Every structure is written in C-alpha cells, then in structure tokens.
Short mmCIF file of N, CA and C in Angstrom, two decimals:
data_model
loop_
_atom_site.label_atom_id
_atom_site.label_comp_id
_atom_site.label_asym_id
_atom_site.label_seq_id
_atom_site.Cartn_x
_atom_site.Cartn_y
_atom_site.Cartn_z
N MET A 1100 -14.73 26.79 1.61
CA MET A 1100 -15.60 25.64 1.55
C MET A 1100 -15.39 24.82 2.82
N GLU A 1101 -16.46 24.25 3.34
CA GLU A 1101 -16.40 23.45 4.56
C GLU A 1101 -15.73 22.10 4.28
N ASP A 1102 -15.08 21.58 5.30
CA ASP A 1102 -14.37 20.30 5.16
C ASP A 1102 -15.30 19.16 4.74
N GLU A 1103 -16.51 19.15 5.29
CA GLU A 1103 -17.45 18.08 4.94
C GLU A 1103 -17.74 18.07 3.45
N ARG A 1104 -17.88 19.27 2.88
CA ARG A 1104 -18.15 19.36 1.44
C ARG A 1104 -16.93 18.92 0.63
N ILE A 1105 -15.74 19.29 1.09
CA ILE A 1105 -14.52 18.86 0.39
C ILE A 1105 -14.41 17.34 0.40
N VAL A 1106 -14.70 16.73 1.55
CA VAL A 1106 -14.65 15.27 1.64
C VAL A 1106 -15.70 14.66 0.70
N GLU A 1107 -16.85 15.27 0.63
CA GLU A 1107 -17.88 14.78 -0.30
C GLU A 1107 -17.39 14.85 -1.75
N LEU A 1108 -16.65 15.91 -2.09
CA LEU A 1108 -16.09 16.01 -3.44
C LEU A 1108 -15.12 14.87 -3.71
N TYR A 1109 -14.31 14.51 -2.71
CA TYR A 1109 -13.43 13.35 -2.86
C TYR A 1109 -14.25 12.09 -3.12
N PHE A 1110 -15.32 11.91 -2.34
CA PHE A 1110 -16.16 10.72 -2.52
C PHE A 1110 -16.84 10.72 -3.88
N GLU A 1111 -17.14 11.88 -4.41
CA GLU A 1111 -17.73 11.98 -5.75
C GLU A 1111 -16.69 11.82 -6.85
N ARG A 1112 -15.42 11.74 -6.45
CA ARG A 1112 -14.28 11.68 -7.38
C ARG A 1112 -14.22 12.93 -8.25
N ASN A 1113 -14.57 14.06 -7.66
CA ASN A 1113 -14.55 15.35 -8.32
C ASN A 1113 -13.18 15.98 -8.08
N GLU A 1114 -12.47 16.30 -9.16
CA GLU A 1114 -11.11 16.84 -9.04
C GLU A 1114 -11.08 18.20 -8.36
N GLU A 1115 -12.22 18.84 -8.22
CA GLU A 1115 -12.29 20.11 -7.50
C GLU A 1115 -11.88 19.92 -6.03
N ALA A 1116 -11.99 18.70 -5.53
CA ALA A 1116 -11.59 18.41 -4.15
C ALA A 1116 -10.12 18.73 -3.94
N ILE A 1117 -9.31 18.42 -4.92
CA ILE A 1117 -7.87 18.69 -4.80
C ILE A 1117 -7.60 20.19 -4.79
N SER A 1118 -8.20 20.92 -5.70
CA SER A 1118 -7.98 22.37 -5.74
C SER A 1118 -8.53 23.05 -4.49
N GLU A 1119 -9.67 22.59 -3.99
CA GLU A 1119 -10.23 23.17 -2.76
C GLU A 1119 -9.34 22.84 -1.56
N SER A 1120 -8.80 21.64 -1.52
CA SER A 1120 -7.89 21.26 -0.44
C SER A 1120 -6.63 22.11 -0.48
N ARG A 1121 -6.10 22.30 -1.69
CA ARG A 1121 -4.88 23.12 -1.84
C ARG A 1121 -5.17 24.57 -1.44
N GLN A 1122 -6.32 25.08 -1.85
CA GLN A 1122 -6.65 26.47 -1.52
C GLN A 1122 -6.82 26.66 -0.02
N LYS A 1123 -7.50 25.73 0.63
CA LYS A 1123 -7.79 25.88 2.05
C LYS A 1123 -6.59 25.53 2.93
N TYR A 1124 -5.85 24.48 2.57
CA TYR A 1124 -4.80 23.97 3.44
C TYR A 1124 -3.40 24.07 2.85
N GLY A 1125 -3.24 24.71 1.71
CA GLY A 1125 -1.93 24.80 1.07
C GLY A 1125 -0.88 25.45 1.95
N ALA A 1126 -1.21 26.55 2.60
CA ALA A 1126 -0.24 27.24 3.45
C ALA A 1126 0.13 26.37 4.66
N TYR A 1127 -0.85 25.70 5.22
CA TYR A 1127 -0.62 24.80 6.36
C TYR A 1127 0.30 23.65 5.96
N LEU A 1128 0.03 23.03 4.83
CA LEU A 1128 0.86 21.93 4.36
C LEU A 1128 2.26 22.40 4.00
N SER A 1129 2.34 23.59 3.41
CA SER A 1129 3.64 24.16 3.06
C SER A 1129 4.48 24.40 4.31
N ALA A 1130 3.85 24.89 5.36
CA ALA A 1130 4.59 25.13 6.61
C ALA A 1130 5.13 23.83 7.17
N ILE A 1131 4.33 22.78 7.14
CA ILE A 1131 4.79 21.47 7.63
C ILE A 1131 5.98 20.99 6.80
N ALA A 1132 5.83 20.99 5.48
CA ALA A 1132 6.87 20.47 4.60
C ALA A 1132 8.15 21.32 4.68
N MET A 1133 8.01 22.64 4.69
CA MET A 1133 9.19 23.51 4.74
C MET A 1133 9.95 23.35 6.06
N HIS A 1134 9.23 23.14 7.14
CA HIS A 1134 9.88 22.97 8.44
C HIS A 1134 10.78 21.73 8.44
N ILE A 1135 10.39 20.72 7.69
CA ILE A 1135 11.16 19.48 7.65
C ILE A 1135 12.20 19.49 6.52
N LEU A 1136 11.82 19.98 5.35
CA LEU A 1136 12.66 19.85 4.16
C LEU A 1136 13.54 21.06 3.86
N HIS A 1137 13.12 22.25 4.24
CA HIS A 1137 13.89 23.48 4.01
C HIS A 1137 14.16 23.74 2.54
N SER A 1138 13.28 23.29 1.68
CA SER A 1138 13.43 23.49 0.24
C SER A 1138 12.05 23.74 -0.36
N PRO A 1139 11.84 24.91 -0.97
CA PRO A 1139 10.53 25.19 -1.57
C PRO A 1139 10.13 24.18 -2.64
N GLU A 1140 11.08 23.74 -3.44
CA GLU A 1140 10.77 22.78 -4.50
C GLU A 1140 10.35 21.44 -3.91
N ASP A 1141 11.10 20.95 -2.93
CA ASP A 1141 10.76 19.68 -2.29
C ASP A 1141 9.43 19.79 -1.54
N ALA A 1142 9.20 20.93 -0.91
CA ALA A 1142 7.95 21.14 -0.17
C ALA A 1142 6.77 21.12 -1.13
N GLU A 1143 6.88 21.76 -2.27
CA GLU A 1143 5.78 21.77 -3.24
C GLU A 1143 5.51 20.37 -3.77
N GLU A 1144 6.55 19.62 -4.03
CA GLU A 1144 6.36 18.24 -4.49
C GLU A 1144 5.70 17.40 -3.40
N CYS A 1145 6.09 17.64 -2.17
CA CYS A 1145 5.51 16.93 -1.03
C CYS A 1145 4.01 17.24 -0.91
N ILE A 1146 3.63 18.50 -1.12
CA ILE A 1146 2.22 18.88 -1.07
C ILE A 1146 1.45 18.19 -2.19
N SER A 1147 2.00 18.16 -3.37
CA SER A 1147 1.33 17.48 -4.48
C SER A 1147 1.15 15.99 -4.19
N ASP A 1148 2.19 15.37 -3.63
CA ASP A 1148 2.10 13.96 -3.26
C ASP A 1148 1.06 13.75 -2.16
N THR A 1149 0.99 14.69 -1.24
CA THR A 1149 0.00 14.62 -0.16
C THR A 1149 -1.41 14.63 -0.72
N LEU A 1150 -1.67 15.52 -1.65
CA LEU A 1150 -3.01 15.62 -2.23
C LEU A 1150 -3.34 14.38 -3.07
N LEU A 1151 -2.35 13.83 -3.73
CA LEU A 1151 -2.56 12.58 -4.48
C LEU A 1151 -2.87 11.44 -3.51
N ASP A 1152 -2.14 11.37 -2.40
CA ASP A 1152 -2.41 10.34 -1.40
C ASP A 1152 -3.82 10.49 -0.82
N ALA A 1153 -4.23 11.73 -0.59
CA ALA A 1153 -5.59 11.97 -0.09
C ALA A 1153 -6.61 11.50 -1.11
N TRP A 1154 -6.36 11.81 -2.38
CA TRP A 1154 -7.26 11.39 -3.46
C TRP A 1154 -7.40 9.86 -3.47
N ASN A 1155 -6.29 9.16 -3.27
CA ASN A 1155 -6.31 7.71 -3.29
C ASN A 1155 -6.88 7.10 -2.01
N ALA A 1156 -6.83 7.83 -0.89
CA ALA A 1156 -7.31 7.30 0.39
C ALA A 1156 -8.79 7.59 0.65
N ILE A 1157 -9.30 8.64 0.04
CA ILE A 1157 -10.71 9.02 0.22
C ILE A 1157 -11.43 8.75 -1.08
N PRO A 1158 -12.42 7.93 -1.19
CA PRO A 1158 -12.82 6.89 -0.26
C PRO A 1158 -11.83 5.73 -0.25
N PRO A 1159 -11.88 4.83 0.64
CA PRO A 1159 -12.92 4.52 1.62
C PRO A 1159 -12.81 5.29 2.92
N THR A 1160 -11.64 5.86 3.20
CA THR A 1160 -11.48 6.60 4.45
C THR A 1160 -12.33 7.87 4.41
N ARG A 1161 -12.98 8.16 5.52
CA ARG A 1161 -13.73 9.42 5.66
C ARG A 1161 -13.13 10.15 6.86
N PRO A 1162 -12.19 11.08 6.60
CA PRO A 1162 -11.54 11.76 7.72
C PRO A 1162 -12.52 12.66 8.49
N ILE A 1163 -12.37 12.63 9.81
CA ILE A 1163 -13.20 13.48 10.67
C ILE A 1163 -12.67 14.91 10.64
N LYS A 1164 -11.35 15.05 10.74
CA LYS A 1164 -10.69 16.35 10.67
C LYS A 1164 -9.79 16.35 9.43
N LEU A 1165 -10.21 17.02 8.39
CA LEU A 1165 -9.46 17.01 7.13
C LEU A 1165 -8.08 17.62 7.31
N ALA A 1166 -7.97 18.68 8.09
CA ALA A 1166 -6.66 19.32 8.29
C ALA A 1166 -5.68 18.34 8.93
N ALA A 1167 -6.11 17.63 9.95
CA ALA A 1167 -5.23 16.67 10.62
C ALA A 1167 -4.87 15.51 9.68
N PHE A 1168 -5.85 15.07 8.90
CA PHE A 1168 -5.63 13.98 7.95
C PHE A 1168 -4.57 14.38 6.92
N LEU A 1169 -4.73 15.55 6.32
CA LEU A 1169 -3.76 16.03 5.33
C LEU A 1169 -2.41 16.32 5.97
N GLY A 1170 -2.43 16.89 7.16
CA GLY A 1170 -1.19 17.21 7.86
C GLY A 1170 -0.37 15.97 8.17
N LYS A 1171 -1.05 14.90 8.56
CA LYS A 1171 -0.34 13.65 8.86
C LYS A 1171 0.30 13.06 7.60
N ILE A 1172 -0.45 13.09 6.51
CA ILE A 1172 0.10 12.58 5.25
C ILE A 1172 1.31 13.42 4.83
N CYS A 1173 1.18 14.73 4.92
CA CYS A 1173 2.26 15.63 4.50
C CYS A 1173 3.51 15.42 5.36
N ARG A 1174 3.32 15.33 6.66
CA ARG A 1174 4.45 15.12 7.57
C ARG A 1174 5.16 13.81 7.23
N ARG A 1175 4.38 12.73 7.01
CA ARG A 1175 4.97 11.44 6.66
C ARG A 1175 5.74 11.52 5.35
N ARG A 1176 5.14 12.19 4.35
CA ARG A 1176 5.81 12.35 3.05
C ARG A 1176 7.11 13.12 3.19
N ALA A 1177 7.08 14.21 3.96
CA ALA A 1177 8.27 15.05 4.13
C ALA A 1177 9.37 14.28 4.86
N LEU A 1178 9.00 13.54 5.89
CA LEU A 1178 10.01 12.77 6.62
C LEU A 1178 10.60 11.67 5.76
N ASP A 1179 9.76 11.02 4.96
CA ASP A 1179 10.26 9.99 4.04
C ASP A 1179 11.22 10.59 3.02
N ARG A 1180 10.88 11.75 2.49
CA ARG A 1180 11.76 12.42 1.51
C ARG A 1180 13.07 12.81 2.16
N GLN A 1181 13.02 13.31 3.38
CA GLN A 1181 14.23 13.70 4.09
C GLN A 1181 15.10 12.47 4.36
N LYS A 1182 14.48 11.38 4.77
CA LYS A 1182 15.23 10.15 5.05
C LYS A 1182 15.92 9.64 3.79
N ARG A 1183 15.21 9.70 2.65
CA ARG A 1183 15.82 9.25 1.39
C ARG A 1183 17.01 10.14 1.01
N SER A 1184 16.88 11.43 1.23
CA SER A 1184 17.97 12.33 0.83
C SER A 1184 19.20 12.17 1.72
N LEU A 1185 19.00 11.68 2.93
CA LEU A 1185 20.13 11.50 3.86
C LEU A 1185 20.59 10.05 3.93
N ALA A 1186 20.05 9.20 3.07
CA ALA A 1186 20.39 7.78 3.11
C ALA A 1186 21.88 7.56 2.87
N VAL A 1187 22.42 6.55 3.49
CA VAL A 1187 23.84 6.25 3.38
C VAL A 1187 24.23 6.03 1.93
N GLY A 1188 23.40 5.37 1.16
CA GLY A 1188 23.70 5.11 -0.24
C GLY A 1188 23.76 6.36 -1.09
N ARG A 1189 23.24 7.46 -0.59
CA ARG A 1189 23.25 8.72 -1.31
C ARG A 1189 24.24 9.71 -0.68
N GLY A 1190 25.22 9.19 0.02
CA GLY A 1190 26.22 10.05 0.62
C GLY A 1190 25.95 10.34 2.07
N GLY A 1191 24.80 9.98 2.58
CA GLY A 1191 24.49 10.18 3.98
C GLY A 1191 24.59 11.62 4.42
N GLY A 1192 24.40 12.55 3.49
CA GLY A 1192 24.51 13.95 3.84
C GLY A 1192 25.95 14.41 3.99
N GLU A 1193 26.89 13.58 3.59
CA GLU A 1193 28.31 13.87 3.77
C GLU A 1193 28.99 14.10 2.43
N LEU A 1194 28.49 15.04 1.67
CA LEU A 1194 29.06 15.33 0.36
C LEU A 1194 30.51 15.77 0.47
N ALA A 1195 30.82 16.57 1.48
CA ALA A 1195 32.19 17.07 1.63
C ALA A 1195 33.18 15.90 1.84
N THR A 1196 32.79 14.93 2.64
CA THR A 1196 33.65 13.77 2.88
C THR A 1196 33.87 12.99 1.60
N ALA A 1197 32.81 12.80 0.84
CA ALA A 1197 32.92 12.07 -0.42
C ALA A 1197 33.85 12.80 -1.38
N LEU A 1198 33.75 14.11 -1.44
CA LEU A 1198 34.62 14.88 -2.34
C LEU A 1198 36.08 14.83 -1.88
N GLU A 1199 36.30 14.83 -0.58
CA GLU A 1199 37.67 14.72 -0.07
C GLU A 1199 38.28 13.37 -0.46
N GLU A 1200 37.47 12.32 -0.41
CA GLU A 1200 37.97 11.01 -0.80
C GLU A 1200 38.30 10.97 -2.29
N LEU A 1201 37.51 11.63 -3.10
CA LEU A 1201 37.79 11.69 -4.54
C LEU A 1201 39.02 12.53 -4.82
N ASP A 1202 39.31 13.49 -3.96
CA ASP A 1202 40.47 14.36 -4.14
C ASP A 1202 41.76 13.54 -4.17
N GLU A 1203 41.79 12.44 -3.42
CA GLU A 1203 42.97 11.59 -3.39
C GLU A 1203 43.21 10.88 -4.72
N CYS A 1204 42.17 10.79 -5.55
CA CYS A 1204 42.30 10.12 -6.84
C CYS A 1204 42.90 11.04 -7.91
N LEU A 1205 42.93 12.33 -7.65
CA LEU A 1205 43.42 13.28 -8.64
C LEU A 1205 44.93 13.37 -8.58
N ALA A 1206 45.52 13.69 -9.72
CA ALA A 1206 46.97 13.87 -9.78
C ALA A 1206 47.35 15.08 -8.94
N GLY A 1207 48.52 15.05 -8.33
CA GLY A 1207 48.95 16.12 -7.47
C GLY A 1207 49.69 17.25 -8.17
N LYS A 1208 49.69 17.30 -9.48
CA LYS A 1208 50.43 18.31 -10.22
C LYS A 1208 49.70 19.65 -10.16
N ALA A 1209 50.45 20.71 -10.15
CA ALA A 1209 49.88 22.05 -10.12
C ALA A 1209 49.18 22.34 -11.45
N ASP A 1210 49.73 21.86 -12.56
CA ASP A 1210 49.18 22.10 -13.87
C ASP A 1210 48.54 20.80 -14.37
N PRO A 1211 47.20 20.75 -14.42
CA PRO A 1211 46.56 19.50 -14.80
C PRO A 1211 46.83 19.10 -16.25
N CYS A 1212 47.34 20.02 -17.07
CA CYS A 1212 47.63 19.71 -18.47
C CYS A 1212 49.04 19.21 -18.68
N ALA A 1213 49.89 19.33 -17.65
CA ALA A 1213 51.27 18.89 -17.78
C ALA A 1213 51.35 17.37 -17.72
N TRP A 1214 52.15 16.77 -18.59
CA TRP A 1214 52.26 15.31 -18.65
C TRP A 1214 53.47 14.80 -17.90
N ASN A 1215 54.33 15.64 -17.49
CA ASN A 1215 55.56 15.18 -16.82
C ASN A 1215 55.38 15.20 -15.34
#
C-alpha cells in the first residue's frame, strides 16, 4: 500500500493504518530498535509504542515521508528506553558492582547453615 493511502487511513482513524504500517515498515523499525536495544522483546515493544505514537500524532501531523516519520519516532523511543535501562537509579548498567557491594553484607562462613 502507498504511504499516502496509509496516512489517509490514519486520518480516517482506521485501525488498518497500524497493521499496514507494521507490514510495510516493521522490518525497518525492527532494525532501528535492535541496533540500539539489542533485545528482540524490547525492540518489539518499541515498535508497538512507535505505532501508537504515530496513531496519536496523525492527525494533525501529515508526514511527507512516512518511513522517516516512523523511523524518527522509533529511534527516539529506543534511545529513551536505553537511557532508562542505564539510569543511575537502576544500577547504571553496573549490576556486577552492585552485587559485589552486597557480597560484603553476607556472612563469611563456608557453611551458610552453621550458627557458630
């Protein structure tokens, strides 16, 4: 289906616009998300969020190049997701360091069941 027709489906609020967008640009969006996130599950969620954002943005926005419009949304979503996962409050990507710090809290006995 041509991009102009897909955009018209969005303007008509026809849910077929989402399925047509996924069919035509799903592989493209997946490549963008996977390149940033390296996780199929996160990439799929990012694509779903991208299509929801497109649904909410069209109308009033009428993209000239639908691929570029969707790609920009997907890239932004993926980068935001990556930033959240690496946030300092979530360990900053330093799980090993956090576990080493917790290791100091454990008893130093060889047998964890021994009370002496």
